[in-house]
Amino acid sequence: MENSYEETIDKRRVHLRPDTLRDPAPASLHLLPCEVPVNRPTPVGRFFTPAIRMGRDGLEASFRGRSLRGEEVVVPPGFVGYVVTEEKAEVLMGKQDDHERGAGTAGPEALERDCDRFMGATASFSSFTVWGLESIPGPDAKLRGALSWPSLAAAIHAQVPED
Amino acid sequence: MARGADGGDGARVWQHVFLLPEYLKDDSKKMKSGLVFVKLANPCSGEGTIYLFNMCLPQLFEIKVFKEKNHSWFINESVQSGGLLHFATPVDPLFLLLHYLIKADKEGKFQPLDQVVMDDMFPDCILLLKLPELEKLLQHVTEEKEVDKKKYYKYSKEKTLKWLEKKVNQTMAALKTNKVNVSARVQSTAFFSGGQVSSDKDEDYVRYAHGLISDYIPKQLSDDLSKYLKLPEPPASVRNPPSKVAAQRQKRDK
């Protein structure tokens, strides 16, 4: 009884492989001010990066004919940036599927419970370039607020002193 | 494509951009596995929310996502839609435990912790029991009894409000150190759009800190904390529940 319970919990978990955090290759990241509705390889190094110039107020580039202004943003102190992707579930999948059907997990959440999934860091970064349309995202930009979140979160979640 | 794993169709998988605490990288030398994303009950909304649990330490992190319309990433030689940025920051487990302690308090008796922290919806909540120094943490929000070397706990609202007041104070201090960032954000919050801008700066900070802490506690407790901190009622149009507004209207009509 105890065991089957533990097993069910395990099936809902997604693991992040710690060994992948150790030494992933550095990545170059750009946050664009537009939605590109696909996820796929694209020749960034051929079309985008070579066009980046140092302008009077920050970096200049263009994308799809629109002019972009950007600057380098450093990740908050004490943090490391990672690009994390899900690892392919390979051959095990088929077996697990059968097992699952036998166990009778049903309902809308069944898919998530199928089996443990694994994610790993494929790259790391300590800064990235943030781009705005025609002007650099200002100090009021949502991203700036978000980047100050870790220091605020540290205060909210630090243990309070005893009386 | 230079990186093998991402070659061909592989690169079509979703790439998540994360900011993780640096020390996880050092800890990773010692651990083979143990970082797990789990779904736990959000202490404010009660809804399922993804957390990151470090089994080795053990330690709990919350995941916040920066998400703004019309953004995408270029990651090396690939494009990733959405432009999401995930933050994993340490979270005080007491907020998550409080959710269960308050629930169990309806029965009004002392109970062992493993009977309090139970959840059919989010069975991973038992991971919370593995966290270190739980007994010390629980002293902030519960009365406890020891019978036959087993500890029994009961939610204490008085102690909890005292604890939350300390949380508000230390959050306020952080808001003040981050002054530049925060003053802009304080003004841009909905709290102050009602026209009642207070001249007392400190009061703005308390209210803002109260708002931040309220993201981690149930609504009822947030209201109680507001009274405890003697925060003036926010403008009716912004925060009062409809029932309260109706009551005020009735008064006015008389």
mmCIF file of N, CA and C in Angstrom, chain A residues 32-42 63-64, chain B residues 12 14 70-74 78-83:
data_model
loop_
_atom_site.group_PDB
_atom_site.id
_atom_site.type_symbol
_atom_site.label_atom_id
_atom_site.label_comp_id
_atom_site.label_asym_id
_atom_site.label_seq_id
_atom_site.Cartn_x
_atom_site.Cartn_y
_atom_site.Cartn_z
ATOM 1 N N LEU A 32 13.393 39.663 -27.702
ATOM 2 C CA LEU A 32 12.864 40.519 -28.766
ATOM 3 C C LEU A 32 11.513 41.115 -28.385
ATOM 4 N N PRO A 33 11.222 42.326 -28.882
ATOM 5 C CA PRO A 33 9.945 42.979 -28.545
ATOM 6 C C PRO A 33 8.828 42.589 -29.511
ATOM 7 N N CYS A 34 8.849 41.355 -29.972
ATOM 8 C CA CYS A 34 7.782 40.916 -30.870
ATOM 9 C C CYS A 34 7.594 39.412 -30.728
ATOM 10 N N GLU A 35 6.445 38.947 -31.135
ATOM 11 C CA GLU A 35 6.145 37.528 -31.015
ATOM 12 C C GLU A 35 6.492 36.817 -32.320
ATOM 13 N N VAL A 36 7.392 35.849 -32.224
ATOM 14 C CA VAL A 36 7.650 34.961 -33.364
ATOM 15 C C VAL A 36 7.018 33.632 -32.970
ATOM 16 N N PRO A 37 5.925 33.248 -33.623
ATOM 17 C CA PRO A 37 5.123 32.144 -33.089
ATOM 18 C C PRO A 37 5.652 30.744 -33.404
ATOM 19 N N VAL A 38 6.951 30.582 -33.488
ATOM 20 C CA VAL A 38 7.494 29.243 -33.735
ATOM 21 C C VAL A 38 8.675 28.981 -32.805
ATOM 22 N N ASN A 39 8.972 27.703 -32.622
ATOM 23 C CA ASN A 39 10.167 27.287 -31.893
ATOM 24 C C ASN A 39 10.990 26.430 -32.826
ATOM 25 N N ARG A 40 12.075 26.983 -33.329
ATOM 26 C CA ARG A 40 12.866 26.169 -34.233
ATOM 27 C C ARG A 40 14.217 26.827 -34.492
ATOM 28 N N PRO A 41 15.132 26.052 -35.094
ATOM 29 C CA PRO A 41 16.441 26.616 -35.417
ATOM 30 C C PRO A 41 16.273 27.777 -36.391
ATOM 31 N N THR A 42 17.074 28.770 -36.234
ATOM 32 C CA THR A 42 16.984 29.913 -37.124
ATOM 33 C C THR A 42 18.385 30.539 -37.231
ATOM 34 N N PHE A 63 15.019 43.947 -37.202
ATOM 35 C CA PHE A 63 14.396 42.649 -37.386
ATOM 36 C C PHE A 63 13.138 42.850 -38.213
ATOM 37 N N ARG A 64 13.062 42.132 -39.319
ATOM 38 C CA ARG A 64 11.940 42.273 -40.251
ATOM 39 C C ARG A 64 11.712 43.734 -40.648
ATOM 40 N N ARG B 12 13.226 21.683 -31.949
ATOM 41 C CA ARG B 12 11.843 22.148 -31.938
ATOM 42 C C ARG B 12 11.217 21.978 -30.568
ATOM 43 N N TRP B 14 10.513 22.741 -26.725
ATOM 44 C CA TRP B 14 10.385 23.992 -26.009
ATOM 45 C C TRP B 14 11.639 24.225 -25.173
ATOM 46 N N ASN B 70 3.853 39.976 -26.672
ATOM 47 C CA ASN B 70 4.754 40.271 -27.786
ATOM 48 C C ASN B 70 6.239 40.190 -27.441
ATOM 49 N N HIS B 71 6.669 39.041 -26.979
ATOM 50 C CA HIS B 71 8.094 38.813 -26.751
ATOM 51 C C HIS B 71 8.489 37.432 -27.229
ATOM 52 N N SER B 72 9.736 37.313 -27.673
ATOM 53 C CA SER B 72 10.301 36.017 -28.063
ATOM 54 C C SER B 72 11.784 36.035 -27.736
ATOM 55 N N TRP B 73 12.366 34.851 -27.679
ATOM 56 C CA TRP B 73 13.811 34.725 -27.438
ATOM 57 C C TRP B 73 14.528 34.290 -28.716
ATOM 58 N N PHE B 74 15.698 34.846 -28.907
ATOM 59 C CA PHE B 74 16.703 34.205 -29.741
ATOM 60 C C PHE B 74 17.643 33.507 -28.773
ATOM 61 N N SER B 78 18.539 29.676 -32.534
ATOM 62 C CA SER B 78 17.149 29.211 -32.574
ATOM 63 C C SER B 78 16.234 30.318 -32.066
ATOM 64 N N VAL B 79 14.970 30.178 -32.381
ATOM 65 C CA VAL B 79 13.978 31.133 -31.892
ATOM 66 C C VAL B 79 12.999 30.393 -30.987
ATOM 67 N N GLN B 80 12.636 31.034 -29.883
ATOM 68 C CA GLN B 80 11.705 30.443 -28.914
ATOM 69 C C GLN B 80 10.581 31.435 -28.678
ATOM 70 N N SER B 81 9.354 31.042 -28.983
ATOM 71 C CA SER B 81 8.222 31.955 -28.847
ATOM 72 C C SER B 81 7.882 32.201 -27.378
ATOM 73 N N GLY B 82 7.143 33.253 -27.129
ATOM 74 C CA GLY B 82 6.645 33.512 -25.775
ATOM 75 C C GLY B 82 7.490 34.494 -24.980
ATOM 76 N N GLY B 83 8.811 34.375 -25.090
ATOM 77 C CA GLY B 83 9.686 35.286 -24.348
ATOM 78 C C GLY B 83 9.554 35.173 -22.836
#
